[in-house]
Amino acid sequence: MLKLFKLLGNKRLFFLLMGLILFIAVMGFTLGPRAGLSWPEKFTKDTVGFVQYIVYKPVSYVAGFFHDIADLRSVQKENEELKIALAHYTRDKAKYNTIEQENERLYDALKFTEEQKARNKNYEYRIAHVVSVSDDPDNRTLVIDLGSRNGIKTDMAVTSDKGLVGTISQVSNFTSTVKLVTTLDSKDPNSNAIAATVQGNENKSFGMIESYDQEKGMFLMTKIKSDDPLKKGDTIISSGLGGEFPRFIVIGTVVSRQVGEFGLTDTAYVKPATEFSDWNELFVVVTPEVPE
């Protein structure tokens, strides 16, 4: 008995023993059927929940912050990829539009040459690309990528798929200079007039296109006989007389007709069939009259 009290006099052992007894009592208490939690359990549960809440909030904020940064970087990367994709799309779209327009022009050019071949099998229409255009009002010319090595010679007629453009004035090995018909001037001895007629009425109508009115933007057709059936709206084409210009090249449309300066013949203003700007492809007309 004395030994037991001496043993209990050891504080550490005493508290250990009391804790063990308390643990066994609590365990026995909790193992039985209960309607609810005891107040120590409630206290412990509430304490743990409160501590978890205190710790969870800042941790969730910090985790959310880094998650937002990660999302921001992801969005930024995605935006950069979309910008690159949009740039590629814009480039490919422009390239596609250019190719599509070029295909349409070449299709029209092929259709035009086939129509001309059907009209006159002796003529050959050689397609040429415009290299440059001179805007000098006193010397309207352009340069094409066909030259003497392609059989091109001076005075050959040049036309677009819409109408007459001019004639070859200078030729080098790989390029040629085209003098536009807008430089026609009856007062210039070096200017060659165009013998013209009405499409569909070639045997009854005739006139000479000798000059181009820069202010009105129209050709002046002269030497029209008073009984000539030419009228407003008629399509004027080259007649081929004189050999300078081949037959059947469209020149323009009659806008008006009036009595000439001396009253002996009539004159007419003819609106050009082509616009004389923004050319891409032109045709050099090779005829038997101008052998290679």
Short mmCIF file of C-alpha atoms in Angstrom, two decimals:
data_model
loop_
_atom_site.label_atom_id
_atom_site.label_comp_id
_atom_site.label_asym_id
_atom_site.label_seq_id
_atom_site.Cartn_x
_atom_site.Cartn_y
_atom_site.Cartn_z
CA MET A 1 0.00 0.00 0.00
CA LEU A 2 2.82 2.34 0.80
CA LYS A 3 4.39 1.52 -2.51
CA LEU A 4 1.17 2.45 -4.31
CA PHE A 5 1.08 5.88 -2.67
CA LYS A 6 4.71 6.38 -3.51
CA LEU A 7 3.88 5.45 -7.10
CA LEU A 8 1.00 7.88 -7.11
CA GLY A 9 3.31 10.53 -5.77
CA ASN A 10 4.94 10.61 -9.16
CA LYS A 11 2.96 13.39 -10.92
CA ARG A 12 3.64 12.22 -14.43
CA LEU A 13 2.43 8.75 -13.78
CA PHE A 14 -0.59 10.12 -11.92
CA PHE A 15 -1.69 12.28 -14.84
CA LEU A 16 -1.08 9.44 -17.28
CA LEU A 17 -3.23 7.15 -15.21
CA MET A 18 -6.00 9.73 -14.91
CA GLY A 19 -5.89 10.37 -18.66
CA LEU A 20 -6.17 6.66 -19.36
CA ILE A 21 -9.15 6.36 -17.03
CA LEU A 22 -10.79 9.39 -18.68
CA PHE A 23 -10.15 8.01 -22.17
CA ILE A 24 -11.71 4.68 -21.24
CA ALA A 25 -14.71 6.45 -19.74
CA VAL A 26 -15.21 8.64 -22.82
CA MET A 27 -14.85 5.66 -25.12
CA GLY A 28 -17.37 3.72 -23.12
CA PHE A 29 -19.67 6.70 -23.19
CA THR A 30 -19.50 7.18 -26.95
CA LEU A 31 -19.95 3.51 -27.77
CA GLY A 32 -23.43 3.41 -26.35
CA PRO A 33 -26.62 4.46 -28.15
CA ARG A 34 -26.99 8.26 -28.16
CA ALA A 35 -29.53 10.74 -29.41
CA GLY A 36 -26.94 13.45 -30.13
CA LEU A 37 -23.41 14.67 -29.60
CA SER A 38 -22.09 15.52 -26.18
CA TRP A 39 -20.96 19.05 -25.43
CA PRO A 40 -17.24 18.15 -25.59
CA GLU A 41 -17.78 16.63 -29.00
CA LYS A 42 -19.74 19.63 -30.11
CA PHE A 43 -17.05 21.95 -28.79
CA THR A 44 -14.31 19.98 -30.48
CA LYS A 45 -16.22 19.79 -33.77
CA ASP A 46 -17.03 23.49 -33.75
CA THR A 47 -13.43 24.36 -32.87
CA VAL A 48 -12.06 22.23 -35.67
CA GLY A 49 -14.59 23.69 -38.16
CA PHE A 50 -13.76 27.23 -37.12
CA VAL A 51 -10.03 26.61 -37.47
CA GLN A 52 -10.59 25.00 -40.87
CA TYR A 53 -12.64 28.01 -41.97
CA ILE A 54 -9.96 30.44 -40.78
CA VAL A 55 -7.24 28.51 -42.60
CA TYR A 56 -9.26 27.60 -45.72
CA LYS A 57 -10.29 31.15 -46.71
CA PRO A 58 -6.83 32.67 -47.21
CA VAL A 59 -5.54 29.43 -48.71
CA SER A 60 -8.43 29.39 -51.21
CA TYR A 61 -7.80 33.05 -52.07
CA VAL A 62 -4.13 32.39 -52.70
CA ALA A 63 -4.89 29.25 -54.72
CA GLY A 64 -7.53 31.16 -56.72
CA PHE A 65 -5.07 33.98 -57.37
CA PHE A 66 -2.46 31.65 -58.84
CA HIS A 67 -5.18 29.83 -60.77
CA ASP A 68 -6.35 33.14 -62.26
CA ILE A 69 -2.75 33.96 -63.24
CA ALA A 70 -2.49 30.59 -64.95
CA ASP A 71 -5.80 31.22 -66.75
CA LEU A 72 -4.61 34.69 -67.77
CA ARG A 73 -1.45 33.26 -69.28
CA SER A 74 -3.52 30.64 -71.07
CA VAL A 75 -5.88 33.30 -72.45
CA GLN A 76 -2.93 35.46 -73.53
CA LYS A 77 -1.34 32.52 -75.34
CA GLU A 78 -4.67 31.68 -76.96
CA ASN A 79 -5.09 35.32 -78.09
CA GLU A 80 -1.63 35.28 -79.65
CA GLU A 81 -2.47 32.07 -81.50
CA LEU A 82 -5.75 33.57 -82.69
CA LYS A 83 -3.96 36.70 -83.90
CA ILE A 84 -1.51 34.58 -85.87
CA ALA A 85 -4.36 32.51 -87.29
CA LEU A 86 -6.24 35.68 -88.25
CA ALA A 87 -3.15 37.10 -89.95
CA HIS A 88 -2.72 33.86 -91.89
CA TYR A 89 -6.41 33.88 -92.83
CA THR A 90 -6.21 37.50 -94.01
CA ARG A 91 -3.12 36.71 -96.08
CA ASP A 92 -4.64 33.56 -97.57
CA LYS A 93 -7.93 35.36 -98.24
CA ALA A 94 -6.14 38.16 -100.12
CA LYS A 95 -4.11 35.59 -102.03
CA TYR A 96 -7.24 33.61 -102.85
CA ASN A 97 -9.07 36.76 -104.04
CA THR A 98 -6.09 37.71 -106.23
CA ILE A 99 -5.92 34.24 -107.77
CA GLU A 100 -9.69 34.19 -108.26
CA GLN A 101 -9.66 37.58 -110.00
CA GLU A 102 -6.71 36.51 -112.15
CA ASN A 103 -8.51 33.31 -113.13
CA GLU A 104 -11.59 35.32 -114.09
CA ARG A 105 -9.49 37.70 -116.21
CA LEU A 106 -7.69 34.84 -117.91
CA TYR A 107 -10.98 33.07 -118.53
CA ASP A 108 -12.36 36.25 -120.13
CA ALA A 109 -9.14 36.57 -122.13
CA LEU A 110 -9.45 33.00 -123.39
CA LYS A 111 -13.10 33.57 -124.28
CA PHE A 112 -12.14 36.78 -126.08
CA THR A 113 -9.41 35.13 -128.15
CA GLU A 114 -11.70 32.26 -129.10
CA GLU A 115 -14.35 34.73 -130.26
CA GLN A 116 -11.77 36.60 -132.34
CA LYS A 117 -10.50 33.39 -133.90
CA ALA A 118 -14.04 32.47 -134.87
CA ARG A 119 -14.49 35.92 -136.41
CA ASN A 120 -11.25 35.93 -138.38
CA LYS A 121 -9.03 32.84 -138.48
CA ASN A 122 -6.15 34.78 -140.08
CA TYR A 123 -5.59 36.90 -136.97
CA GLU A 124 -3.55 35.77 -133.98
CA TYR A 125 -4.07 37.41 -130.60
CA ARG A 126 -1.01 37.16 -128.37
CA ILE A 127 -1.62 37.87 -124.72
CA ALA A 128 0.74 40.31 -122.98
CA HIS A 129 1.04 41.65 -119.45
CA VAL A 130 1.36 45.37 -118.78
CA VAL A 131 4.73 46.20 -117.23
CA SER A 132 4.33 49.95 -116.74
CA VAL A 133 2.15 52.89 -117.75
CA SER A 134 3.22 56.46 -118.51
CA ASP A 135 0.96 59.21 -117.18
CA ASP A 136 2.55 61.91 -119.31
CA PRO A 137 -0.45 63.66 -120.96
CA ASP A 138 1.70 64.54 -124.00
CA ASN A 139 2.99 61.01 -124.47
CA ARG A 140 0.51 58.41 -123.26
CA THR A 141 2.26 55.05 -123.57
CA LEU A 142 2.56 51.75 -121.77
CA VAL A 143 5.05 48.88 -121.82
CA ILE A 144 4.15 45.21 -122.31
CA ASP A 145 6.23 42.07 -121.72
CA LEU A 146 6.36 40.92 -125.35
CA GLY A 147 9.19 41.94 -127.67
CA SER A 148 10.94 41.10 -130.92
CA ARG A 149 11.77 37.62 -129.63
CA ASN A 150 8.03 37.01 -129.48
CA GLY A 151 7.55 38.17 -133.07
CA ILE A 152 6.25 41.63 -132.13
CA LYS A 153 6.85 44.48 -134.59
CA THR A 154 6.05 48.16 -134.77
CA ASP A 155 2.59 49.32 -135.91
CA MET A 156 0.89 46.14 -134.69
CA ALA A 157 -2.48 46.87 -133.08
CA VAL A 158 -2.98 46.31 -129.35
CA THR A 159 -6.39 45.72 -127.83
CA SER A 160 -7.99 44.71 -124.56
CA ASP A 161 -10.96 42.38 -124.30
CA LYS A 162 -13.15 45.51 -124.34
CA GLY A 163 -11.70 47.50 -127.23
CA LEU A 164 -8.80 49.09 -129.10
CA VAL A 165 -5.91 50.38 -126.97
CA GLY A 166 -3.18 51.51 -129.37
CA THR A 167 -0.33 50.42 -131.60
CA ILE A 168 3.23 49.20 -131.03
CA SER A 169 5.57 52.18 -131.38
CA GLN A 170 8.88 50.73 -130.14
CA VAL A 171 10.17 47.18 -129.80
CA SER A 172 13.06 45.72 -127.82
CA ASN A 173 14.03 42.09 -127.32
CA PHE A 174 11.68 41.37 -124.42
CA THR A 175 9.35 44.38 -124.16
CA SER A 176 7.42 46.73 -126.40
CA THR A 177 6.05 50.25 -126.05
CA VAL A 178 2.41 50.82 -126.92
CA LYS A 179 1.24 54.26 -128.07
CA LEU A 180 -2.34 54.76 -126.94
CA VAL A 181 -5.07 55.77 -129.37
CA THR A 182 -5.90 58.63 -126.99
CA THR A 183 -2.91 60.42 -128.58
CA LEU A 184 -4.69 60.61 -131.95
CA ASP A 185 -4.52 64.15 -133.30
CA SER A 186 -5.62 65.24 -136.77
CA LYS A 187 -3.05 68.05 -136.66
CA ASP A 188 -0.17 65.64 -136.00
CA PRO A 189 1.35 64.30 -139.26
CA ASN A 190 2.66 61.25 -137.39
CA SER A 191 -0.80 60.32 -136.12
CA ASN A 192 -2.49 57.60 -138.14
CA ALA A 193 -6.26 57.82 -138.48
CA ILE A 194 -8.43 54.73 -138.03
CA ALA A 195 -10.76 53.65 -140.81
CA ALA A 196 -13.97 52.71 -139.00
CA THR A 197 -17.43 51.35 -139.67
CA VAL A 198 -20.56 50.26 -137.83
CA GLN A 199 -20.69 46.71 -136.52
CA GLY A 200 -23.36 44.76 -138.39
CA ASN A 201 -23.59 47.42 -141.10
CA GLU A 202 -20.04 47.29 -142.46
CA ASN A 203 -21.02 47.70 -146.13
CA LYS A 204 -23.13 50.84 -145.65
CA SER A 205 -21.28 52.87 -143.07
CA PHE A 206 -17.81 54.42 -143.06
CA GLY A 207 -15.83 57.14 -141.33
CA MET A 208 -12.38 58.12 -140.07
CA ILE A 209 -11.40 58.43 -136.42
CA GLU A 210 -8.69 61.07 -136.58
CA SER A 211 -8.55 62.60 -133.11
CA TYR A 212 -9.39 62.15 -129.43
CA ASP A 213 -11.08 64.90 -127.44
CA GLN A 214 -9.24 64.97 -124.10
CA GLU A 215 -11.89 67.12 -122.39
CA LYS A 216 -14.84 64.98 -123.42
CA GLY A 217 -12.91 61.71 -123.30
CA MET A 218 -14.25 60.67 -126.72
CA PHE A 219 -13.07 59.95 -130.24
CA LEU A 220 -14.13 62.27 -133.06
CA MET A 221 -15.26 60.32 -136.13
CA THR A 222 -15.30 62.39 -139.32
CA LYS A 223 -16.03 62.03 -143.06
CA ILE A 224 -19.41 60.40 -142.45
CA LYS A 225 -21.65 60.75 -145.50
CA SER A 226 -25.02 62.38 -144.99
CA ASP A 227 -26.85 59.21 -146.11
CA ASP A 228 -24.77 57.00 -143.81
CA PRO A 229 -27.08 54.97 -141.49
CA LEU A 230 -24.76 55.52 -138.51
CA LYS A 231 -26.78 56.52 -135.41
CA LYS A 232 -26.51 56.95 -131.67
CA GLY A 233 -25.85 53.66 -129.86
CA ASP A 234 -24.09 51.96 -132.78
CA THR A 235 -20.89 50.04 -132.05
CA ILE A 236 -17.92 51.35 -134.03
CA ILE A 237 -15.26 48.88 -135.17
CA SER A 238 -12.17 49.13 -137.35
CA SER A 239 -12.86 48.43 -141.01
CA GLY A 240 -9.37 47.21 -141.90
CA LEU A 241 -9.01 49.65 -144.80
CA GLY A 242 -5.55 51.11 -145.14
CA GLY A 243 -3.88 48.17 -143.42
CA GLU A 244 -2.89 50.10 -140.29
CA PHE A 245 -5.51 48.51 -138.05
CA PRO A 246 -6.97 45.00 -138.47
CA ARG A 247 -10.68 44.50 -139.07
CA PHE A 248 -13.36 44.00 -136.45
CA ILE A 249 -11.56 45.57 -133.48
CA VAL A 250 -14.13 47.32 -131.29
CA ILE A 251 -13.42 51.04 -130.85
CA GLY A 252 -16.45 52.42 -129.03
CA THR A 253 -20.09 53.46 -129.08
CA VAL A 254 -21.67 56.41 -130.91
CA VAL A 255 -22.85 59.05 -128.43
CA SER A 256 -23.96 61.78 -130.85
CA ARG A 257 -23.93 62.77 -134.51
CA GLN A 258 -23.95 66.23 -136.05
CA VAL A 259 -23.20 68.03 -139.33
CA GLY A 260 -19.50 68.52 -139.96
CA GLU A 261 -17.57 71.76 -139.97
CA PHE A 262 -18.09 72.49 -143.67
CA GLY A 263 -21.52 70.89 -143.99
CA LEU A 264 -20.41 68.34 -146.55
CA THR A 265 -20.09 65.39 -144.20
CA ASP A 266 -21.15 64.58 -140.67
CA THR A 267 -19.11 63.95 -137.54
CA ALA A 268 -19.84 61.76 -134.52
CA TYR A 269 -18.53 61.48 -130.99
CA VAL A 270 -17.61 57.93 -130.04
CA LYS A 271 -17.18 56.84 -126.44
CA PRO A 272 -14.19 54.44 -126.14
CA ALA A 273 -15.03 50.84 -125.34
CA THR A 274 -12.07 50.54 -122.95
CA GLU A 275 -11.23 52.72 -119.94
CA PHE A 276 -7.50 53.24 -120.70
CA SER A 277 -6.55 52.43 -117.09
CA ASP A 278 -6.00 49.52 -114.71
CA TRP A 279 -4.91 47.06 -117.38
CA ASN A 280 -3.50 43.68 -116.51
CA GLU A 281 -3.55 41.76 -119.77
CA LEU A 282 -3.64 43.07 -123.33
CA PHE A 283 -3.53 41.43 -126.78
CA VAL A 284 -1.19 42.14 -129.65
CA VAL A 285 -2.92 41.45 -132.97
CA VAL A 286 -0.69 39.67 -135.46
CA THR A 287 -2.16 39.76 -138.96
CA PRO A 288 -1.10 38.42 -142.35
CA GLU A 289 -0.68 42.03 -143.45
CA VAL A 290 2.06 42.41 -140.83
CA PRO A 291 4.15 39.25 -141.25
CA GLU A 292 6.52 38.07 -138.55
#
